[in-house]
Coordinates of C-alpha atoms in Angstrom, one line a residue:
Chain A
M788 CA 117.0 40.7 -72.0
S789 CA 118.0 42.0 -75.4
P790 CA 116.0 44.9 -77.0
A791 CA 114.6 42.4 -79.4
G792 CA 113.3 40.2 -76.5
L793 CA 109.9 41.8 -76.2
P794 CA 108.9 41.6 -79.9
R795 CA 110.0 37.9 -79.9
A796 CA 108.0 37.2 -76.8
A797 CA 105.0 38.9 -78.3
L798 CA 105.3 37.1 -81.5
L799 CA 105.7 33.8 -79.6
A800 CA 102.6 34.6 -77.6
V801 CA 100.6 35.5 -80.8
A802 CA 101.8 32.3 -82.5
A803 CA 101.0 30.2 -79.5
A804 CA 97.5 31.8 -79.1
A805 CA 96.7 31.3 -82.7
A806 CA 97.9 27.7 -82.7
A807 CA 95.9 27.0 -79.6
A808 CA 92.8 28.6 -81.1
L809 CA 93.2 26.4 -84.2
A810 CA 93.8 23.3 -82.1
V811 CA 90.7 24.1 -80.0
A812 CA 88.6 24.7 -83.2
A813 CA 89.9 21.4 -84.7
V814 CA 89.1 19.4 -81.6
A815 CA 85.7 21.0 -81.3
A816 CA 84.9 20.2 -84.9
W817 CA 86.2 16.6 -84.4
R818 CA 84.2 16.1 -81.2
R819 CA 81.0 17.7 -82.4
P820 CA 78.4 15.0 -82.9
R821 CA 77.5 14.7 -86.6
P822 CA 73.9 15.9 -87.2
L823 CA 71.5 13.0 -87.5
R824 CA 70.0 12.6 -91.0
E825 CA 68.4 9.3 -91.6
V826 CA 65.9 8.7 -94.5
L827 CA 63.8 5.5 -94.5
F828 CA 61.8 4.4 -97.4
F829 CA 58.9 1.9 -97.5
P830 CA 57.5 -0.6 -98.3
S831 CA 59.7 -2.5 -95.9
R832 CA 60.1 -6.2 -96.4
P833 CA 58.6 -8.3 -93.5
C834 CA 61.1 -9.0 -90.7
C835 CA 61.1 -10.5 -87.2
L836 CA 61.4 -7.8 -84.5
E837 CA 61.3 -10.2 -81.5
A838 CA 65.0 -9.9 -80.7
L839 CA 64.9 -6.1 -80.9
L840 CA 61.8 -5.8 -78.7
A841 CA 63.1 -8.5 -76.2
E842 CA 66.4 -6.7 -75.9
A843 CA 64.6 -3.4 -75.2
A844 CA 62.3 -5.1 -72.7
A845 CA 65.1 -6.8 -70.7
P846 CA 68.5 -5.4 -71.8
G847 CA 71.3 -8.0 -71.6
A848 CA 68.9 -11.0 -71.0
P849 CA 69.5 -13.9 -73.4
A850 CA 66.9 -13.6 -76.2
L851 CA 64.9 -16.7 -76.8
P852 CA 65.0 -17.7 -80.5
C853 CA 61.8 -16.8 -82.2
P854 CA 60.1 -19.7 -84.1
C855 CA 58.6 -17.4 -86.7
P856 CA 59.9 -17.9 -90.3
L857 CA 60.7 -14.2 -90.9
P858 CA 64.3 -13.0 -91.3
R859 CA 65.9 -11.0 -88.5
A860 CA 67.1 -8.4 -91.1
E861 CA 67.7 -4.7 -90.8
T862 CA 64.8 -3.1 -92.6
S863 CA 63.2 0.3 -92.7
L864 CA 60.7 -0.9 -90.0
S865 CA 63.5 -2.3 -87.7
R866 CA 65.4 1.0 -88.1
L867 CA 62.2 3.0 -87.2
V868 CA 61.6 0.8 -84.2
R869 CA 65.2 1.1 -83.1
R870 CA 64.9 4.9 -83.2
L871 CA 61.7 4.8 -81.1
L872 CA 63.2 2.4 -78.6
S873 CA 66.1 4.8 -78.0
A874 CA 63.7 7.0 -76.0
R875 CA 64.8 7.4 -72.4
R876 CA 62.5 10.2 -71.0
S877 CA 59.7 11.1 -73.4
L878 CA 57.9 10.1 -76.6
D879 CA 55.4 12.5 -78.1
L880 CA 53.4 11.0 -80.9
C881 CA 51.1 12.6 -83.4
I882 CA 49.8 9.7 -85.5
F883 CA 46.8 9.9 -87.9
A884 CA 46.3 6.2 -88.3
F885 CA 47.9 3.7 -85.9
S886 CA 47.1 0.0 -86.4
C887 CA 50.5 -1.6 -86.6
P888 CA 50.8 -4.1 -83.7
Q889 CA 54.6 -4.1 -83.7
L890 CA 54.8 -0.3 -83.4
A891 CA 52.2 -0.5 -80.6
R892 CA 54.3 -3.0 -78.8
A893 CA 57.3 -0.8 -79.0
V894 CA 55.3 2.2 -77.6
Q895 CA 53.9 0.1 -74.8
L896 CA 57.3 -1.2 -73.9
L897 CA 58.6 2.4 -73.6
H898 CA 55.6 3.3 -71.4
R899 CA 56.3 0.3 -69.1
R900 CA 60.0 1.3 -69.0
G901 CA 58.9 4.7 -67.5
V902 CA 59.2 6.8 -70.6
R903 CA 56.5 9.5 -70.6
V904 CA 54.4 8.7 -73.7
R905 CA 51.8 11.1 -75.0
L906 CA 49.8 10.2 -78.1
V907 CA 47.6 12.5 -80.3
T908 CA 45.5 10.9 -82.9
D909 CA 42.6 11.4 -85.3
A910 CA 39.1 10.9 -83.9
Q911 CA 37.7 9.4 -87.1
Y912 CA 40.5 6.9 -87.6
M913 CA 41.1 5.8 -83.9
G914 CA 37.9 3.7 -83.9
L915 CA 38.5 1.8 -87.1
H916 CA 39.0 -1.9 -87.1
G917 CA 42.5 -2.9 -86.2
S918 CA 43.3 0.5 -84.5
Q919 CA 45.8 0.1 -81.7
I920 CA 44.6 3.2 -79.8
G921 CA 42.3 1.3 -77.5
R922 CA 45.0 -1.1 -76.6
L923 CA 47.4 1.7 -75.8
R924 CA 44.8 3.5 -73.7
H925 CA 44.1 0.3 -71.9
A926 CA 47.8 0.1 -71.1
G927 CA 47.6 3.4 -69.4
I928 CA 49.0 5.6 -72.2
Q929 CA 47.6 9.2 -72.4
V930 CA 45.7 9.7 -75.6
R931 CA 44.1 12.8 -77.0
H932 CA 42.2 13.3 -80.2
D933 CA 40.6 16.1 -82.3
Q934 CA 36.9 16.9 -82.5
H935 CA 37.1 18.5 -86.0
S936 CA 35.7 17.5 -89.3
G937 CA 39.3 17.9 -90.7
F938 CA 41.8 15.2 -90.1
M939 CA 44.6 15.2 -87.5
H940 CA 46.8 14.1 -90.4
H941 CA 50.3 14.5 -88.9
K942 CA 52.5 11.4 -88.6
F943 CA 55.4 12.4 -86.5
A944 CA 57.2 11.3 -83.3
I945 CA 59.6 13.3 -81.1
V946 CA 62.0 11.2 -79.0
D947 CA 63.3 12.8 -75.8
R948 CA 62.4 16.3 -77.1
R949 CA 65.4 16.2 -79.4
M950 CA 64.9 13.7 -82.3
L951 CA 62.2 14.2 -84.9
I952 CA 60.7 11.3 -86.9
T953 CA 58.4 12.5 -89.5
G954 CA 57.1 11.8 -93.0
S955 CA 54.3 10.3 -95.0
L956 CA 54.1 7.0 -93.2
N957 CA 51.0 6.2 -91.2
W958 CA 51.7 3.6 -88.6
T959 CA 49.7 0.8 -90.3
T960 CA 50.8 -2.6 -91.5
Q961 CA 49.4 -1.7 -95.0
A962 CA 51.5 1.4 -95.2
I963 CA 54.7 -0.3 -93.9
Q964 CA 54.4 -3.4 -96.1
S965 CA 52.6 -2.2 -99.3
N966 CA 52.9 1.6 -99.8
R967 CA 55.6 3.9 -101.2
E968 CA 56.4 6.0 -98.1
N969 CA 59.2 8.0 -96.5
V970 CA 60.3 8.7 -93.0
L971 CA 62.9 11.3 -92.1
V972 CA 64.8 11.3 -88.8
V973 CA 66.6 14.5 -87.9
D974 CA 67.9 16.0 -84.7
D975 CA 68.7 19.7 -85.5
A976 CA 66.8 22.1 -83.3
A977 CA 65.6 24.2 -86.2
C978 CA 63.5 21.2 -87.3
V979 CA 62.7 19.7 -83.9
K980 CA 61.6 22.8 -82.0
P981 CA 58.6 23.8 -84.3
F982 CA 57.3 20.3 -84.1
L983 CA 57.7 20.3 -80.3
D984 CA 55.7 23.5 -80.2
E985 CA 53.1 22.1 -82.6
F986 CA 52.8 19.0 -80.4
E987 CA 52.3 21.1 -77.2
R988 CA 49.7 23.3 -79.0
I989 CA 47.7 20.3 -80.2
W990 CA 48.1 18.6 -76.8
E991 CA 46.5 21.5 -75.0
E992 CA 43.9 22.1 -77.7
Y993 CA 42.8 18.5 -77.5
N994 CA 42.7 18.5 -73.7
P995 CA 39.5 16.5 -72.8
T996 CA 38.3 19.4 -70.6
N997 CA 37.8 21.2 -74.0
Y998 CA 35.8 18.3 -75.5
V999 CA 32.2 19.3 -76.4
F1000 CA 29.6 16.6 -76.1
P1001 CA 26.2 16.8 -77.8
K1002 CA 23.3 17.4 -75.5
V1003 CA 21.1 14.3 -75.1
S1004 CA 17.4 14.9 -74.8
N1005 CA 15.6 12.7 -72.3
Chain B
M1219 CA 120.8 40.3 -89.2
S1220 CA 121.2 39.5 -85.6
P1221 CA 121.7 35.9 -84.5
A1222 CA 118.1 36.1 -83.2
G1223 CA 116.8 37.0 -86.7
L1224 CA 116.0 33.6 -87.9
P1225 CA 113.9 32.5 -85.0
R1226 CA 112.0 35.8 -85.1
A1227 CA 111.4 35.4 -88.8
A1228 CA 110.2 31.9 -88.2
L1229 CA 107.9 33.0 -85.4
L1230 CA 106.6 35.8 -87.5
A1231 CA 105.9 33.3 -90.3
V1232 CA 104.1 30.9 -87.9
A1233 CA 102.0 33.7 -86.4
A1234 CA 101.1 35.1 -89.8
A1235 CA 100.2 31.7 -91.2
A1236 CA 98.1 30.9 -88.1
A1237 CA 96.3 34.3 -88.2
A1238 CA 95.7 33.9 -91.9
A1239 CA 94.2 30.4 -91.4
L1240 CA 91.9 31.7 -88.6
A1241 CA 90.9 34.6 -90.9
V1242 CA 90.1 32.3 -93.8
A1243 CA 88.1 30.0 -91.5
A1244 CA 86.2 32.9 -90.1
V1245 CA 85.4 34.3 -93.6
A1246 CA 84.4 30.9 -94.8
A1247 CA 82.1 30.4 -91.8
W1248 CA 80.6 33.8 -92.4
R1249 CA 80.1 33.3 -96.1
R1250 CA 78.7 29.8 -95.9
P1251 CA 75.0 29.9 -96.6
R1252 CA 72.9 29.0 -93.6
P1253 CA 71.2 25.6 -94.1
L1254 CA 67.6 26.0 -95.0
R1255 CA 65.1 24.7 -92.4
E1256 CA 61.6 25.8 -92.9
V1257 CA 58.6 24.1 -91.2
L1258 CA 55.1 24.9 -92.3
F1259 CA 52.0 23.8 -90.5
F1260 CA 48.5 23.5 -91.8
P1261 CA 45.5 24.3 -91.8
S1262 CA 46.5 27.4 -93.7
R1263 CA 43.9 30.2 -93.6
P1264 CA 42.6 31.1 -97.1
C1265 CA 44.6 33.7 -98.9
C1266 CA 44.8 35.3 -102.4
L1267 CA 47.8 34.0 -104.4
E1268 CA 47.0 36.0 -107.5
A1269 CA 49.8 38.6 -107.0
L1270 CA 52.3 35.8 -106.3
L1271 CA 51.4 33.8 -109.4
A1272 CA 51.2 36.9 -111.6
E1273 CA 54.7 38.0 -110.5
A1274 CA 56.0 34.5 -111.2
A1275 CA 54.3 34.5 -114.6
A1276 CA 55.6 37.9 -115.7
P1277 CA 58.3 39.2 -113.4
G1278 CA 58.3 42.9 -113.0
A1279 CA 55.0 43.4 -114.8
P1280 CA 52.4 45.5 -112.8
A1281 CA 50.0 43.2 -111.1
L1282 CA 46.4 43.8 -111.6
P1283 CA 44.5 44.1 -108.3
C1284 CA 42.5 40.9 -107.7
P1285 CA 38.8 41.5 -107.0
C1286 CA 38.6 38.5 -104.7
P1287 CA 37.8 39.2 -101.0
L1288 CA 40.7 37.0 -99.7
P1289 CA 43.6 38.7 -97.9
R1290 CA 47.0 38.8 -99.6
A1291 CA 48.6 37.4 -96.5
E1292 CA 51.7 35.3 -95.9
T1293 CA 50.4 31.9 -95.0
S1294 CA 51.7 28.3 -95.0
L1295 CA 50.2 27.9 -98.5
S1296 CA 51.8 31.1 -99.9
R1297 CA 55.2 30.1 -98.4
L1298 CA 54.9 26.6 -100.0
V1299 CA 53.9 28.2 -103.4
R1300 CA 56.8 30.6 -103.1
R1301 CA 59.3 27.7 -102.6
L1302 CA 57.9 25.9 -105.6
L1303 CA 58.1 29.0 -107.8
S1304 CA 61.7 29.4 -106.9
A1305 CA 62.5 26.5 -109.3
R1306 CA 64.7 27.5 -112.2
R1307 CA 65.6 24.2 -113.8
S1308 CA 63.6 21.2 -112.5
L1309 CA 60.7 20.2 -110.3
D1310 CA 60.3 16.6 -109.4
L1311 CA 57.0 15.8 -107.7
C1312 CA 55.8 12.6 -106.0
I1313 CA 52.3 13.5 -104.8
F1314 CA 49.7 10.9 -103.7
A1315 CA 46.7 13.1 -104.0
F1316 CA 46.8 16.3 -106.1
S1317 CA 43.5 18.3 -106.4
C1318 CA 44.5 21.8 -105.2
P1319 CA 43.9 24.2 -108.2
Q1320 CA 46.3 26.8 -106.9
L1321 CA 49.2 24.4 -106.6
A1322 CA 48.4 23.0 -110.1
R1323 CA 48.5 26.6 -111.5
A1324 CA 52.0 27.1 -109.9
V1325 CA 53.2 23.8 -111.4
Q1326 CA 51.8 24.7 -114.8
L1327 CA 53.4 28.1 -114.7
L1328 CA 56.8 26.5 -114.0
H1329 CA 56.3 24.1 -116.9
R1330 CA 55.5 27.1 -119.2
R1331 CA 58.6 28.9 -117.9
G1332 CA 60.7 26.0 -119.2
V1333 CA 61.3 24.2 -115.9
R1334 CA 61.5 20.5 -116.4
V1335 CA 58.5 19.2 -114.4
R1336 CA 58.1 15.4 -113.7
L1337 CA 55.2 14.2 -111.7
V1338 CA 54.6 10.8 -110.1
T1339 CA 51.3 10.1 -108.6
D1340 CA 49.0 7.3 -107.4
A1341 CA 46.9 5.4 -109.9
Q1342 CA 43.9 5.1 -107.7
Y1343 CA 43.8 8.7 -106.6
M1344 CA 44.6 10.4 -109.9
G1345 CA 41.2 9.7 -111.3
L1346 CA 39.2 10.9 -108.4
H1347 CA 36.8 13.9 -108.8
G1348 CA 38.7 17.2 -108.6
S1349 CA 42.1 15.6 -109.4
Q1350 CA 44.4 18.0 -111.2
I1351 CA 46.4 15.3 -112.9
G1352 CA 44.4 15.4 -116.1
R1353 CA 44.8 19.1 -116.4
L1354 CA 48.6 18.9 -115.8
R1355 CA 48.9 16.1 -118.4
H1356 CA 46.9 18.1 -120.9
A1357 CA 49.3 21.0 -120.3
G1358 CA 52.1 18.8 -121.5
I1359 CA 53.6 17.8 -118.1
Q1360 CA 55.1 14.3 -117.9
V1361 CA 53.1 12.2 -115.4
R1362 CA 53.8 8.6 -114.3
H1363 CA 51.8 6.4 -111.9
D1364 CA 52.1 3.1 -110.1
Q1365 CA 50.2 -0.1 -111.1
H1366 CA 50.2 -1.6 -107.6
S1367 CA 47.5 -2.3 -105.0
G1368 CA 49.6 -0.4 -102.5
F1369 CA 49.5 3.4 -102.6
M1370 CA 52.2 5.7 -104.0
H1371 CA 51.7 7.6 -100.8
H1372 CA 54.7 10.0 -100.9
K1373 CA 54.1 13.8 -100.8
F1374 CA 57.4 15.4 -101.7
A1375 CA 58.8 17.8 -104.2
I1376 CA 62.4 18.4 -105.1
V1377 CA 63.3 21.9 -106.5
D1378 CA 66.3 22.2 -108.8
R1379 CA 67.7 18.9 -107.3
R1380 CA 68.7 20.7 -104.2
M1381 CA 65.7 21.7 -102.1
L1382 CA 63.4 19.0 -100.6
I1383 CA 59.8 19.8 -99.6
T1384 CA 58.2 16.9 -97.8
G1385 CA 55.7 16.1 -95.1
S1386 CA 52.2 14.8 -94.4
L1387 CA 50.4 17.2 -96.7
N1388 CA 48.6 15.9 -99.7
W1389 CA 48.1 18.7 -102.3
T1390 CA 44.4 19.0 -101.8
T1391 CA 42.3 21.9 -100.7
Q1392 CA 40.8 19.8 -97.9
A1393 CA 44.2 19.1 -96.5
I1394 CA 45.4 22.7 -96.9
Q1395 CA 42.4 24.3 -95.4
S1396 CA 41.0 21.8 -92.9
N1397 CA 43.7 19.3 -91.7
R1398 CA 46.5 19.4 -89.2
E1399 CA 49.5 18.9 -91.5
N1400 CA 53.2 19.6 -91.7
V1401 CA 55.7 20.4 -94.5
L1402 CA 59.4 20.5 -94.0
V1403 CA 61.7 22.4 -96.4
V1404 CA 65.4 21.5 -96.2
D1405 CA 68.4 21.7 -98.5
D1406 CA 71.1 19.6 -97.0
A1407 CA 72.4 16.9 -99.3
A1408 CA 72.1 14.2 -96.7
C1409 CA 68.3 14.6 -96.8
V1410 CA 67.9 15.7 -100.5
K1411 CA 70.0 13.0 -102.1
P1412 CA 68.1 9.9 -100.8
F1413 CA 64.8 11.5 -102.0
L1414 CA 66.4 12.3 -105.4
D1415 CA 67.4 8.6 -105.7
E1416 CA 64.0 7.5 -104.6
F1417 CA 62.4 9.7 -107.2
E1418 CA 64.6 8.4 -110.0
R1419 CA 64.0 4.8 -108.9
I1420 CA 60.2 5.4 -109.0
W1421 CA 60.3 7.4 -112.2
E1422 CA 62.1 4.4 -114.0
E1423 CA 59.9 1.8 -112.3
Y1424 CA 56.7 3.6 -113.4
N1425 CA 58.0 4.1 -117.0
P1426 CA 54.9 3.5 -119.2
T1427 CA 56.9 0.9 -121.2
N1428 CA 56.6 -1.3 -118.0
Y1429 CA 52.9 -0.9 -117.7
V1430 CA 51.0 -4.1 -117.9
F1431 CA 47.6 -4.1 -119.6
P1432 CA 45.0 -6.9 -119.1
K1433 CA 44.4 -9.0 -122.2
V1434 CA 41.0 -8.3 -123.8
S1435 CA 39.3 -11.3 -125.2
N1436 CA 37.4 -10.8 -128.5

């Protein structure tokens, strides 16, 4: 080995290590999933969701053509339903007003598929005409509600404890088809975690064992 | 120069370049501002905002002590107001129901400070008792509204075209003090840009030159 051998070997090692670090960083950056940022605006034009719901109910089964005249288009509503149907383990819902039958079908479908669905809603709105809360309860979905004079006005969903769907949209056909509304879908923990915590706080606070019932005089 | 000189120089150059690239990447990562993710939940306990508003109205001037009994605490409302007051050039507002006097004062203050404020609201809610829309219009702020049967149900603000404030919260005292609500503050372009585009779309669509007035028979 020449006297210059050691410095050359050291340089070679430094160059190799630096090149390897750069390569690892580049591969990590390339492989890192891009953060999810989807923004949906409403009103959403009417569309047929039968194929989407049928595929979610029986993946791979041939879908029967739906006789309804609505187009099978990609709309804000179909995108919202697709995000919900991506749930594999849990769906935590905090929905002020819930009267849209299509969204109720999607939630029921997830419940039947074994996804743990928990639903918090507003006591004053859950009994209104057209509310889907009774139907969802009847299907065996856990529902809790407030007992306050203020509204439980949130409208958010958390899919598999890692995707947040939130915005101005109540889950009503009126809101979906007629209102100017927004829904934001994100998956970064800095947004999802506080909403998860808020959900758990509300879920415990609205535990039926805490409900207060007025005394009835005989 | 020894016969081994050229490879050593080349290795040195490679090592130096790689080390420099790593250093540049590290400095860039260190200097890159962290993305803004703030989540505010309501109800917010009542608090005194006088010092916050006074400081924004006359930065540096000694604030007079407020005689009101409310605490000068950091709350979800004070954080929301602070975000709004950070506007330097523009504030674009799409607010379904706006009746909170404190938020109206913050918006007026920005307008007086030369910030370009544009406000879109809902035609059916802007005339309700307690609405702040008349006061804001009177102060010279540009306001536009829908003419639809559906609601302009958004509740978002964009500060300086780069910070989005959105959620379930209507800007009413009832919502702030009594409801379960959320507000999300983010600054990444993938979220802000679609809302900016939606604002511009609505702003043009609700241009008063497009308003339709019913014919009056003599």
